[in-house]
Amino acid sequence: MKISGFNKFNISYAGTSFKGYDAIPLKALHLGNTHKEIERELQDIAQQENFVVKTSKFNESFNQDFKAILNNDGTPHLVMQQNIKLFVPHLSEITKEYGMNTTLIPMFDNSTGFISGGNFFIGKKPNGEKWMLIGQTEQKHGKGLDKVSELYGVNKENIHFIPQQDYHLDMSIRPIGYPYVLVNSPEAAYHNETEINGENTSKTKKQHNTNTKPADNLKELERFGIPKENIEILDVNADLFNDYDDNIAAYKATIKALKEAGFCPISIGGVYENGINFMNAIINKHPDGTISYITNSSKSNDPVDAEYQRIFEKDLRKKLDELAENDENAPKLQDIYFIEGKLYDFGNKTDNILEGSGGIHCMTLEEPNFELWT
């Protein structure tokens, strides 16, 4: 991967958050130092999963999505967008903190090809070629294939723009090992909610909050990559992506685009009301090819909420077992972990992390073990 030189000046620290890899062997997860209970839970998991958790001393209260750890000639390299809101550490301090060389990229400069962290995933095909899934909104922002290809080291023909069900791709899809991608199904989620809460379950899913006026919703849906023929069925007077039909249209467009790109989407109920989200997850791939899935707990002061994660685990194990029956190379689930947090971290519900700093995938910076990643 070619990493160009950019102006290096004082920047505001972009919070410890990057999302962007398929199932990979993890070397480390980087986390801010303000979430002590989350750090403790991740440390326990790391001991079992053979990676380390590193906390940053820097302020992480804003700009979560402006960093990536990329493979530069076999060594990890931090690429980070500049933000000049506040005076924060020099480049040398950031390099020392992360223990790797760092390149700063000008903020709001689409010519660099830099993609917001939660809005893309990178993986590898069996032949070693890298692929990239990018949220449709990035294309609308003018992120050209040439620059994206150069920065991330992915051939243009393997870069695919995917419609979004939400603000970022990592809120509604999760690659689990090429060519398989978990996709949140509003239909499956509604079915599960009905099983938990009864027939009076609302179909309204507050998956994406927006300040757009109703008249702007059609344009916004197009920006997210929803085909015009599907937009005709939508209720444009409803808040964007808070309406069941909106979510169904986005889901169908996502499935279609993934299939056309050569991926195998796997539908699962993974996003619910009140910020419950199991798609926003970290995956650690083991030497034997099995994976462990690290995601957000649904537990709260209401005992009923624990049912959501029980059903998700049951569904995920069932779907991966079915894949294994037909494909010996399909990912096999070893363990699944639900990060709970505590009241002083997130209020009265663990899933409030999705309303603040984002889910566990949003909160952590993944450092792959590039030596083991094949």
mmCIF file with all atom_site columns, N, CA and C in Angstrom, residues 23-61:
data_model
loop_
_atom_site.group_PDB
_atom_site.id
_atom_site.type_symbol
_atom_site.label_atom_id
_atom_site.label_alt_id
_atom_site.label_comp_id
_atom_site.label_asym_id
_atom_site.label_entity_id
_atom_site.label_seq_id
_atom_site.pdbx_PDB_ins_code
_atom_site.Cartn_x
_atom_site.Cartn_y
_atom_site.Cartn_z
_atom_site.occupancy
_atom_site.B_iso_or_equiv
_atom_site.pdbx_formal_charge
_atom_site.auth_seq_id
_atom_site.auth_comp_id
_atom_site.auth_asym_id
_atom_site.auth_atom_id
_atom_site.pdbx_PDB_model_num
ATOM 1   N N  . ALA A 1 23 ? -13.609 -10.835 9.179  1.00 0.00 ? 23 ALA A N  1
ATOM 2   C CA . ALA A 1 23 ? -13.095 -11.676 10.271 1.00 0.00 ? 23 ALA A CA 1
ATOM 3   C C  . ALA A 1 23 ? -11.583 -11.816 10.100 1.00 0.00 ? 23 ALA A C  1
ATOM 4   N N  . ILE A 1 24 ? -10.830 -11.384 11.118 1.00 0.00 ? 24 ILE A N  1
ATOM 5   C CA . ILE A 1 24 ? -9.369  -11.366 11.043 1.00 0.00 ? 24 ILE A CA 1
ATOM 6   C C  . ILE A 1 24 ? -8.784  -11.857 12.362 1.00 0.00 ? 24 ILE A C  1
ATOM 7   N N  . PRO A 1 25 ? -7.547  -12.359 12.340 1.00 0.00 ? 25 PRO A N  1
ATOM 8   C CA . PRO A 1 25 ? -6.857  -12.610 13.609 1.00 0.00 ? 25 PRO A CA 1
ATOM 9   C C  . PRO A 1 25 ? -6.465  -11.277 14.235 1.00 0.00 ? 25 PRO A C  1
ATOM 10  N N  . LEU A 1 26 ? -6.922  -11.033 15.427 1.00 0.00 ? 26 LEU A N  1
ATOM 11  C CA . LEU A 1 26 ? -6.644  -9.763  16.100 1.00 0.00 ? 26 LEU A CA 1
ATOM 12  C C  . LEU A 1 26 ? -5.297  -9.804  16.820 1.00 0.00 ? 26 LEU A C  1
ATOM 13  N N  . LYS A 1 27 ? -4.574  -8.723  16.718 1.00 0.00 ? 27 LYS A N  1
ATOM 14  C CA . LYS A 1 27 ? -3.372  -8.536  17.520 1.00 0.00 ? 27 LYS A CA 1
ATOM 15  C C  . LYS A 1 27 ? -3.687  -7.670  18.731 1.00 0.00 ? 27 LYS A C  1
ATOM 16  N N  . ALA A 1 28 ? -4.501  -6.630  18.511 1.00 0.00 ? 28 ALA A N  1
ATOM 17  C CA . ALA A 1 28 ? -4.843  -5.715  19.601 1.00 0.00 ? 28 ALA A CA 1
ATOM 18  C C  . ALA A 1 28 ? -6.142  -4.992  19.305 1.00 0.00 ? 28 ALA A C  1
ATOM 19  N N  . LEU A 1 29 ? -6.808  -4.552  20.376 1.00 0.00 ? 29 LEU A N  1
ATOM 20  C CA . LEU A 1 29 ? -7.906  -3.607  20.303 1.00 0.00 ? 29 LEU A CA 1
ATOM 21  C C  . LEU A 1 29 ? -7.490  -2.368  21.085 1.00 0.00 ? 29 LEU A C  1
ATOM 22  N N  . HIS A 1 30 ? -7.609  -1.210  20.457 1.00 0.00 ? 30 HIS A N  1
ATOM 23  C CA . HIS A 1 30 ? -7.297  0.050   21.118 1.00 0.00 ? 30 HIS A CA 1
ATOM 24  C C  . HIS A 1 30 ? -8.592  0.686   21.590 1.00 0.00 ? 30 HIS A C  1
ATOM 25  N N  . LEU A 1 31 ? -8.581  1.156   22.832 1.00 0.00 ? 31 LEU A N  1
ATOM 26  C CA . LEU A 1 31 ? -9.785  1.674   23.471 1.00 0.00 ? 31 LEU A CA 1
ATOM 27  C C  . LEU A 1 31 ? -9.437  2.921   24.264 1.00 0.00 ? 31 LEU A C  1
ATOM 28  N N  . GLY A 1 32 ? -10.372 3.871   24.321 1.00 0.00 ? 32 GLY A N  1
ATOM 29  C CA . GLY A 1 32 ? -10.157 5.052   25.143 1.00 0.00 ? 32 GLY A CA 1
ATOM 30  C C  . GLY A 1 32 ? -10.131 4.706   26.625 1.00 0.00 ? 32 GLY A C  1
ATOM 31  N N  . ASN A 1 33 ? -9.599  5.606   27.426 1.00 0.00 ? 33 ASN A N  1
ATOM 32  C CA . ASN A 1 33 ? -9.396  5.298   28.843 1.00 0.00 ? 33 ASN A CA 1
ATOM 33  C C  . ASN A 1 33 ? -10.561 5.721   29.728 1.00 0.00 ? 33 ASN A C  1
ATOM 34  N N  . THR A 1 34 ? -11.707 6.064   29.130 1.00 0.00 ? 34 THR A N  1
ATOM 35  C CA . THR A 1 34 ? -12.835 6.543   29.932 1.00 0.00 ? 34 THR A CA 1
ATOM 36  C C  . THR A 1 34 ? -13.877 5.461   30.203 1.00 0.00 ? 34 THR A C  1
ATOM 37  N N  . HIS A 1 35 ? -13.735 4.288   29.599 1.00 0.00 ? 35 HIS A N  1
ATOM 38  C CA . HIS A 1 35 ? -14.733 3.227   29.754 1.00 0.00 ? 35 HIS A CA 1
ATOM 39  C C  . HIS A 1 35 ? -14.119 2.068   30.531 1.00 0.00 ? 35 HIS A C  1
ATOM 40  N N  . LYS A 1 36 ? -13.986 2.229   31.827 1.00 0.00 ? 36 LYS A N  1
ATOM 41  C CA . LYS A 1 36 ? -13.240 1.273   32.650 1.00 0.00 ? 36 LYS A CA 1
ATOM 42  C C  . LYS A 1 36 ? -13.891 -0.103  32.685 1.00 0.00 ? 36 LYS A C  1
ATOM 43  N N  . GLU A 1 37 ? -15.211 -0.146  32.790 1.00 0.00 ? 37 GLU A N  1
ATOM 44  C CA . GLU A 1 37 ? -15.866 -1.446  32.855 1.00 0.00 ? 37 GLU A CA 1
ATOM 45  C C  . GLU A 1 37 ? -15.795 -2.164  31.506 1.00 0.00 ? 37 GLU A C  1
ATOM 46  N N  . ILE A 1 38 ? -15.963 -1.416  30.430 1.00 0.00 ? 38 ILE A N  1
ATOM 47  C CA . ILE A 1 38 ? -15.821 -2.013  29.104 1.00 0.00 ? 38 ILE A CA 1
ATOM 48  C C  . ILE A 1 38 ? -14.398 -2.533  28.918 1.00 0.00 ? 38 ILE A C  1
ATOM 49  N N  . GLU A 1 39 ? -13.428 -1.770  29.373 1.00 0.00 ? 39 GLU A N  1
ATOM 50  C CA . GLU A 1 39 ? -12.035 -2.210  29.287 1.00 0.00 ? 39 GLU A CA 1
ATOM 51  C C  . GLU A 1 39 ? -11.832 -3.518  30.062 1.00 0.00 ? 39 GLU A C  1
ATOM 52  N N  . ARG A 1 40 ? -12.408 -3.611  31.252 1.00 0.00 ? 40 ARG A N  1
ATOM 53  C CA . ARG A 1 40 ? -12.245 -4.824  32.047 1.00 0.00 ? 40 ARG A CA 1
ATOM 54  C C  . ARG A 1 40 ? -12.852 -6.031  31.335 1.00 0.00 ? 40 ARG A C  1
ATOM 55  N N  . GLU A 1 41 ? -14.037 -5.851  30.789 1.00 0.00 ? 41 GLU A N  1
ATOM 56  C CA . GLU A 1 41 ? -14.675 -6.957  30.077 1.00 0.00 ? 41 GLU A CA 1
ATOM 57  C C  . GLU A 1 41 ? -13.853 -7.385  28.863 1.00 0.00 ? 41 GLU A C  1
ATOM 58  N N  . LEU A 1 42 ? -13.345 -6.395  28.117 1.00 0.00 ? 42 LEU A N  1
ATOM 59  C CA . LEU A 1 42 ? -12.530 -6.728  26.945 1.00 0.00 ? 42 LEU A CA 1
ATOM 60  C C  . LEU A 1 42 ? -11.222 -7.402  27.346 1.00 0.00 ? 42 LEU A C  1
ATOM 61  N N  . GLN A 1 43 ? -10.640 -6.981  28.474 1.00 0.00 ? 43 GLN A N  1
ATOM 62  C CA . GLN A 1 43 ? -9.404  -7.621  28.951 1.00 0.00 ? 43 GLN A CA 1
ATOM 63  C C  . GLN A 1 43 ? -9.654  -9.100  29.255 1.00 0.00 ? 43 GLN A C  1
ATOM 64  N N  . ASP A 1 44 ? -10.779 -9.405  29.869 1.00 0.00 ? 44 ASP A N  1
ATOM 65  C CA . ASP A 1 44 ? -11.115 -10.804 30.154 1.00 0.00 ? 44 ASP A CA 1
ATOM 66  C C  . ASP A 1 44 ? -11.256 -11.608 28.866 1.00 0.00 ? 44 ASP A C  1
ATOM 67  N N  . ILE A 1 45 ? -11.922 -11.012 27.878 1.00 0.00 ? 45 ILE A N  1
ATOM 68  C CA . ILE A 1 45 ? -12.090 -11.691 26.593 1.00 0.00 ? 45 ILE A CA 1
ATOM 69  C C  . ILE A 1 45 ? -10.746 -11.862 25.896 1.00 0.00 ? 45 ILE A C  1
ATOM 70  N N  . ALA A 1 46 ? -9.908  -10.822 25.952 1.00 0.00 ? 46 ALA A N  1
ATOM 71  C CA . ALA A 1 46 ? -8.607  -10.858 25.276 1.00 0.00 ? 46 ALA A CA 1
ATOM 72  C C  . ALA A 1 46 ? -7.732  -11.993 25.799 1.00 0.00 ? 46 ALA A C  1
ATOM 73  N N  . GLN A 1 47 ? -7.798  -12.263 27.096 1.00 0.00 ? 47 GLN A N  1
ATOM 74  C CA . GLN A 1 47 ? -7.011  -13.357 27.658 1.00 0.00 ? 47 GLN A CA 1
ATOM 75  C C  . GLN A 1 47 ? -7.439  -14.696 27.068 1.00 0.00 ? 47 GLN A C  1
ATOM 76  N N  . GLN A 1 48 ? -8.724  -14.853 26.842 1.00 0.00 ? 48 GLN A N  1
ATOM 77  C CA . GLN A 1 48 ? -9.224  -16.101 26.259 1.00 0.00 ? 48 GLN A CA 1
ATOM 78  C C  . GLN A 1 48 ? -8.960  -16.169 24.759 1.00 0.00 ? 48 GLN A C  1
ATOM 79  N N  . GLU A 1 49 ? -8.929  -14.997 24.108 1.00 0.00 ? 49 GLU A N  1
ATOM 80  C CA . GLU A 1 49 ? -8.841  -14.954 22.654 1.00 0.00 ? 49 GLU A CA 1
ATOM 81  C C  . GLU A 1 49 ? -7.430  -14.674 22.136 1.00 0.00 ? 49 GLU A C  1
ATOM 82  N N  . ASN A 1 50 ? -6.472  -14.481 23.031 1.00 0.00 ? 50 ASN A N  1
ATOM 83  C CA . ASN A 1 50 ? -5.075  -14.314 22.654 1.00 0.00 ? 50 ASN A CA 1
ATOM 84  C C  . ASN A 1 50 ? -4.804  -13.047 21.841 1.00 0.00 ? 50 ASN A C  1
ATOM 85  N N  . PHE A 1 51 ? -5.397  -11.931 22.278 1.00 0.00 ? 51 PHE A N  1
ATOM 86  C CA . PHE A 1 51 ? -4.988  -10.615 21.781 1.00 0.00 ? 51 PHE A CA 1
ATOM 87  C C  . PHE A 1 51 ? -4.876  -9.696  22.982 1.00 0.00 ? 51 PHE A C  1
ATOM 88  N N  . VAL A 1 52 ? -4.472  -8.459  22.783 1.00 0.00 ? 52 VAL A N  1
ATOM 89  C CA . VAL A 1 52 ? -4.297  -7.531  23.900 1.00 0.00 ? 52 VAL A CA 1
ATOM 90  C C  . VAL A 1 52 ? -5.220  -6.329  23.726 1.00 0.00 ? 52 VAL A C  1
ATOM 91  N N  . VAL A 1 53 ? -5.525  -5.681  24.835 1.00 0.00 ? 53 VAL A N  1
ATOM 92  C CA . VAL A 1 53 ? -6.312  -4.448  24.834 1.00 0.00 ? 53 VAL A CA 1
ATOM 93  C C  . VAL A 1 53 ? -5.406  -3.307  25.289 1.00 0.00 ? 53 VAL A C  1
ATOM 94  N N  . LYS A 1 54 ? -5.346  -2.262  24.497 1.00 0.00 ? 54 LYS A N  1
ATOM 95  C CA . LYS A 1 54 ? -4.506  -1.112  24.817 1.00 0.00 ? 54 LYS A CA 1
ATOM 96  C C  . LYS A 1 54 ? -5.388  0.124   24.968 1.00 0.00 ? 54 LYS A C  1
ATOM 97  N N  . THR A 1 55 ? -5.196  0.857   26.055 1.00 0.00 ? 55 THR A N  1
ATOM 98  C CA . THR A 1 55 ? -5.977  2.069   26.268 1.00 0.00 ? 55 THR A CA 1
ATOM 99  C C  . THR A 1 55 ? -5.142  3.295   25.930 1.00 0.00 ? 55 THR A C  1
ATOM 100 N N  . SER A 1 56 ? -5.822  4.296   25.387 1.00 0.00 ? 56 SER A N  1
ATOM 101 C CA . SER A 1 56 ? -5.169  5.542   25.001 1.00 0.00 ? 56 SER A CA 1
ATOM 102 C C  . SER A 1 56 ? -5.358  6.592   26.086 1.00 0.00 ? 56 SER A C  1
ATOM 103 N N  . LYS A 1 57 ? -4.363  7.423   26.259 1.00 0.00 ? 57 LYS A N  1
ATOM 104 C CA . LYS A 1 57 ? -4.444  8.500   27.253 1.00 0.00 ? 57 LYS A CA 1
ATOM 105 C C  . LYS A 1 57 ? -5.123  9.750   26.692 1.00 0.00 ? 57 LYS A C  1
ATOM 106 N N  . PHE A 1 58 ? -5.355  9.770   25.373 1.00 0.00 ? 58 PHE A N  1
ATOM 107 C CA . PHE A 1 58 ? -5.846  10.986  24.749 1.00 0.00 ? 58 PHE A CA 1
ATOM 108 C C  . PHE A 1 58 ? -7.358  11.125  24.850 1.00 0.00 ? 58 PHE A C  1
ATOM 109 N N  . ASN A 1 59 ? -7.828  12.359  24.690 1.00 0.00 ? 59 ASN A N  1
ATOM 110 C CA . ASN A 1 59 ? -9.250  12.662  24.700 1.00 0.00 ? 59 ASN A CA 1
ATOM 111 C C  . ASN A 1 59 ? -9.937  11.991  23.521 1.00 0.00 ? 59 ASN A C  1
ATOM 112 N N  . GLU A 1 60 ? -11.039 11.294  23.780 1.00 0.00 ? 60 GLU A N  1
ATOM 113 C CA . GLU A 1 60 ? -11.743 10.598  22.696 1.00 0.00 ? 60 GLU A CA 1
ATOM 114 C C  . GLU A 1 60 ? -13.202 11.019  22.618 1.00 0.00 ? 60 GLU A C  1
ATOM 115 N N  . SER A 1 61 ? -13.494 12.222  23.025 1.00 0.00 ? 61 SER A N  1
ATOM 116 C CA . SER A 1 61 ? -14.888 12.630  23.155 1.00 0.00 ? 61 SER A CA 1
ATOM 117 C C  . SER A 1 61 ? -15.531 13.058  21.847 1.00 0.00 ? 61 SER A C  1
#
